[in-house]
mmCIF file of C-alpha atoms and ligand atoms in Angstrom:
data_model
loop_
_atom_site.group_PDB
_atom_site.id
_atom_site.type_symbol
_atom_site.label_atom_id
_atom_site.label_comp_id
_atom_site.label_asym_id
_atom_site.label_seq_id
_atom_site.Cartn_x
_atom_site.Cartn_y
_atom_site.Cartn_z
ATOM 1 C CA UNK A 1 134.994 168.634 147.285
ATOM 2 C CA UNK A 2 132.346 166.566 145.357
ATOM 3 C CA UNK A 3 133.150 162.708 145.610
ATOM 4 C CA UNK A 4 135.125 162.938 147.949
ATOM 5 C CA UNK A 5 135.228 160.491 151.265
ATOM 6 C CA UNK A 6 132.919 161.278 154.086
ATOM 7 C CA UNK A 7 134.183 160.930 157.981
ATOM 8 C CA UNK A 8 130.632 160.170 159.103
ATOM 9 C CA UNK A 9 129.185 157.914 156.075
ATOM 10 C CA UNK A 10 129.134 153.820 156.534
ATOM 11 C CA UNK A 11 129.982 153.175 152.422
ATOM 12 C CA UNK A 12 133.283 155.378 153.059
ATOM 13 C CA UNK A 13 134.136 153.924 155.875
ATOM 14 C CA UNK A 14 133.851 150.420 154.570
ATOM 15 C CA UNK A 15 135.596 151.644 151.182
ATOM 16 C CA UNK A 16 138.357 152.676 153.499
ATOM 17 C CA UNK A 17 138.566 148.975 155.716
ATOM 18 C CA UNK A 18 137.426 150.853 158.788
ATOM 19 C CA UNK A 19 134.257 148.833 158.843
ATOM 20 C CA UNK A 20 134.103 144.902 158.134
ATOM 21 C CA UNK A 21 132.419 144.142 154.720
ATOM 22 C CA UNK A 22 132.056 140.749 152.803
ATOM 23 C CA UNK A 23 133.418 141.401 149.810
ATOM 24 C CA UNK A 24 133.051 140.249 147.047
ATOM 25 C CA UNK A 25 134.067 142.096 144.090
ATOM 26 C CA UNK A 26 136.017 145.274 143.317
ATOM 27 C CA UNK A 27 137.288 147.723 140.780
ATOM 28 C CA UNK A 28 139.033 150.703 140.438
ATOM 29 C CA UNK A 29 135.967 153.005 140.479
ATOM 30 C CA UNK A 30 133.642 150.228 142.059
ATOM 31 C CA UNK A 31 133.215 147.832 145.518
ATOM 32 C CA UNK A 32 130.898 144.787 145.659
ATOM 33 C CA UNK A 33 129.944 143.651 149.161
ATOM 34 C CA UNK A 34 127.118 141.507 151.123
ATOM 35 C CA UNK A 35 124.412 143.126 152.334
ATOM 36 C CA UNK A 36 124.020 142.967 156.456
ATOM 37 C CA UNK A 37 120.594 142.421 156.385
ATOM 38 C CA UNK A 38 119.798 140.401 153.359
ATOM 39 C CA UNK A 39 116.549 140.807 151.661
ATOM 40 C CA UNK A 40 116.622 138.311 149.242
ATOM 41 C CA UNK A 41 118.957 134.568 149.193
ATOM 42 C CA UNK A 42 121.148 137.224 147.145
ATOM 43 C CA UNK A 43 121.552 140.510 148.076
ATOM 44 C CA UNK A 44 124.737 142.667 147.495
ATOM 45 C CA UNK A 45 124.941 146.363 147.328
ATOM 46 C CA UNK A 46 127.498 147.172 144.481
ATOM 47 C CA UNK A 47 129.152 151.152 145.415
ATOM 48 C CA UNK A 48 131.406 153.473 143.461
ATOM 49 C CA UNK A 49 134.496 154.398 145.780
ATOM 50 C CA UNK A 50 133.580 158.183 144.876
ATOM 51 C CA UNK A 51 130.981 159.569 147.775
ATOM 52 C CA UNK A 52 127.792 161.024 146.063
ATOM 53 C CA UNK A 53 124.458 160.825 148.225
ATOM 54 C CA UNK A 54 122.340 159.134 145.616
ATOM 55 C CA UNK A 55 122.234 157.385 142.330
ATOM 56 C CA UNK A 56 121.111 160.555 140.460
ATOM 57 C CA UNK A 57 123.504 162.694 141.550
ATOM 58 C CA UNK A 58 126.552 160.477 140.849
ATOM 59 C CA UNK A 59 125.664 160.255 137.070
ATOM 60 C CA UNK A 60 125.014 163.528 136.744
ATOM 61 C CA UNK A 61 128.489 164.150 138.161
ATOM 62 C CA UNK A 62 130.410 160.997 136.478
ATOM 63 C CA UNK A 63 128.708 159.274 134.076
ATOM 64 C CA UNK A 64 131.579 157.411 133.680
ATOM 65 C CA UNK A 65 131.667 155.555 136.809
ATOM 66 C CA UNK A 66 127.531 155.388 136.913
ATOM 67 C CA UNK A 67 128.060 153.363 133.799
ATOM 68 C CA UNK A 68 131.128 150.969 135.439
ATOM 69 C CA UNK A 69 128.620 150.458 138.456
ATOM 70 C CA UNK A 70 126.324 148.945 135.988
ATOM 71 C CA UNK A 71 128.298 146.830 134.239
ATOM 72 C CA UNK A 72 129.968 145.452 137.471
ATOM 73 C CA UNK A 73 126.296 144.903 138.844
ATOM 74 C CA UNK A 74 125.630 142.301 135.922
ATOM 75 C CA UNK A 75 129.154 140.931 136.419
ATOM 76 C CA UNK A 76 127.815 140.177 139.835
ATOM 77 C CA UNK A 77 125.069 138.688 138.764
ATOM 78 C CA UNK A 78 126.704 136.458 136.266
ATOM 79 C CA UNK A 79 129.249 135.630 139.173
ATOM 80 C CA UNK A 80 126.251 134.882 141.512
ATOM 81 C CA UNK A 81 124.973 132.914 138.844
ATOM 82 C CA UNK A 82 121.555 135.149 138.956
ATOM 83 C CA UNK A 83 119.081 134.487 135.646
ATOM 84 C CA UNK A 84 116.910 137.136 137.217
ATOM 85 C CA UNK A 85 117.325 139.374 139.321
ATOM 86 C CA UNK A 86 116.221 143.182 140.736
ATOM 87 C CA UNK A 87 118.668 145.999 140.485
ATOM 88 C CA UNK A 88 117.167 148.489 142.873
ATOM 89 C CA UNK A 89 118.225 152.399 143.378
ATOM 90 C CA UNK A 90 116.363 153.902 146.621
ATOM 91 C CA UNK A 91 116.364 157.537 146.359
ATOM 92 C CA UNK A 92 115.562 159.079 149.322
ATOM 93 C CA UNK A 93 114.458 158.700 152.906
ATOM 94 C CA UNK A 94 111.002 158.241 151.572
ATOM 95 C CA UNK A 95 111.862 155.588 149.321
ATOM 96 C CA UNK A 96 113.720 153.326 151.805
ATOM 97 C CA UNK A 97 117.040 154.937 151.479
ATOM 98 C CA UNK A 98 119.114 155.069 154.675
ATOM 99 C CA UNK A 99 122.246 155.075 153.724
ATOM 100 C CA UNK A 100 123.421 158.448 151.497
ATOM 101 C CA UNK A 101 126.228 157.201 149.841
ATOM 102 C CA UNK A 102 124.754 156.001 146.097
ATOM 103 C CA UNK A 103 124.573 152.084 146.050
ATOM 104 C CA UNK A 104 122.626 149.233 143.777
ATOM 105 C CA UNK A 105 121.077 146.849 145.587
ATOM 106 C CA UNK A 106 120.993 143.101 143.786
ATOM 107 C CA UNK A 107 118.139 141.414 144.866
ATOM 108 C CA UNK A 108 118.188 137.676 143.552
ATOM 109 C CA UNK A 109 117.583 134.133 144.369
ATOM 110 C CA UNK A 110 113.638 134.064 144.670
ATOM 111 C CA UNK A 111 110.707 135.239 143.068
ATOM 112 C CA UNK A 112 109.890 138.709 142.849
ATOM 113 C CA UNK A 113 106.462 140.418 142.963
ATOM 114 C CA UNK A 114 105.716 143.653 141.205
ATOM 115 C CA UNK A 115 104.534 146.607 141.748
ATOM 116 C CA UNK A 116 107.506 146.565 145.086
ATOM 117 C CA UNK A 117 106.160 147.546 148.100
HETATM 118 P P1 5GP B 201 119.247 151.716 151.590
HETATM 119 O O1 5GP B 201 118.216 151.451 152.662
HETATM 120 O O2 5GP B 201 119.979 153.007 151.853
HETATM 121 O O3 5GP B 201 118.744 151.595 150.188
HETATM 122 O O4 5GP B 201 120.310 150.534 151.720
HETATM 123 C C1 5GP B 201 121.282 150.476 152.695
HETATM 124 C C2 5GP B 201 121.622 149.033 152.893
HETATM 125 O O5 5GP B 201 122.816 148.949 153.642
HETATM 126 C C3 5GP B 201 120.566 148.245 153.674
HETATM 127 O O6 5GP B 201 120.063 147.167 152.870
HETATM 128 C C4 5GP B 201 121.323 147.736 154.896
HETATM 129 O O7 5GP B 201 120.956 146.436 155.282
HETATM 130 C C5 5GP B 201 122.764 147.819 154.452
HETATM 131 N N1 5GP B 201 123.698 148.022 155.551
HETATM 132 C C6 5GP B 201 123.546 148.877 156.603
HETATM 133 N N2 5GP B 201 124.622 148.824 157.402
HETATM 134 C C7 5GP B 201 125.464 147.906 156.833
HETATM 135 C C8 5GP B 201 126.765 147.421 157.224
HETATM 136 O O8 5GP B 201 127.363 147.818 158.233
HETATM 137 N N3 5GP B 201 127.312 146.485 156.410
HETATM 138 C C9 5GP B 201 126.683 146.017 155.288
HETATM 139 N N4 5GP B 201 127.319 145.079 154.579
HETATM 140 N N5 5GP B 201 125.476 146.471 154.899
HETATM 141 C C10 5GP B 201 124.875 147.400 155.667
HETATM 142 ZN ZN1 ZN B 202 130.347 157.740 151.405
#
C-alpha cells in the first residue's frame, strides 16, 4: 500500500533502527538525521516516516506531512543555528537522487554558489 515501509529501502530501514543514524530531530510524521557523507559543515537530510520515492509524489499523496517536513526543515535550521542555508529536493537518478525514499537535504555552514552544479 502507498506509504508504506519498504524491506529493501535505506530511509525505512533507518526509520525502523535497523540501520545506525545520527539523529537529530523527530516527529510524529518526520525524522531528522546527519548525512553520511556531508556536503556542506551542515548537512542533514530531514524524511517523513511514510515511504514515497520522491518529493513530488509524497505531496501529491499527503500534503499534510509534505508541509510538516517543511516546517521541521526550518526548525532544523534554527536548531543548527543556520542564517542561510539550501533546502535541496533531488528528483531523480538524473538529478543526483540515489536514494528513493523522499528526503530534504539542508545544506548550510558555507557559502553557496548558484546556478548548483
Ligand atoms: P540523494 O543522493 O538521494 O539526494 O541523497 C541521499 C543521501 O543519503 C546522500 O547525501 C548520502 O550521502 C546519504 N546517505 C546514503 N547512505 C546513508 C546512510 O547509511 N546514512 C546516512 N546518514 N546517510 C546516508
Ligand atoms: Zn523508505
Amino acid at each position: 500500500m502507498a506509504g508504506e515501509a519498504q524491506a529493501d529501502c535505506l530511509f525505512c530501514k533507518i526509520i525502523a533502527g535497523e540501520v545506525p543514524a545520527t539523529v537529530v530531530r523527530e516527529t510524529d510524521t518526520t525524522y531528522a538525521f546527519r548525512d553520511i557523507n556531508p556536503q556542506a559543515p551542515t548537512h542533514i537530510l530531514v524524511i517523513p516516516k511514510v515511504h514515497y520515492r520522491d518529493a513530488a509524489t509524497l505531496a501529491a499523496v499527503e500534503p499534510q506531512i509534505t508541509a510538516d517536513l517543511l516546517r521541521e526543515a526550518g526548525e532544523v535550521a534554527a536548531d543548527e543555528k543556520l542564517e542561510s542555508y539550501r533546502l535541496v529536493f533531488n528528483t531523480g537518478s538524473g538529478a543526483g537522487q540515489t536514494v528513493f525514499h523522499a528526503h530534504a537535504h539542508i545544506l548550510g555552514g558555507r557559502g553557496m554558489q548558484w546556478p548548483p552544479g
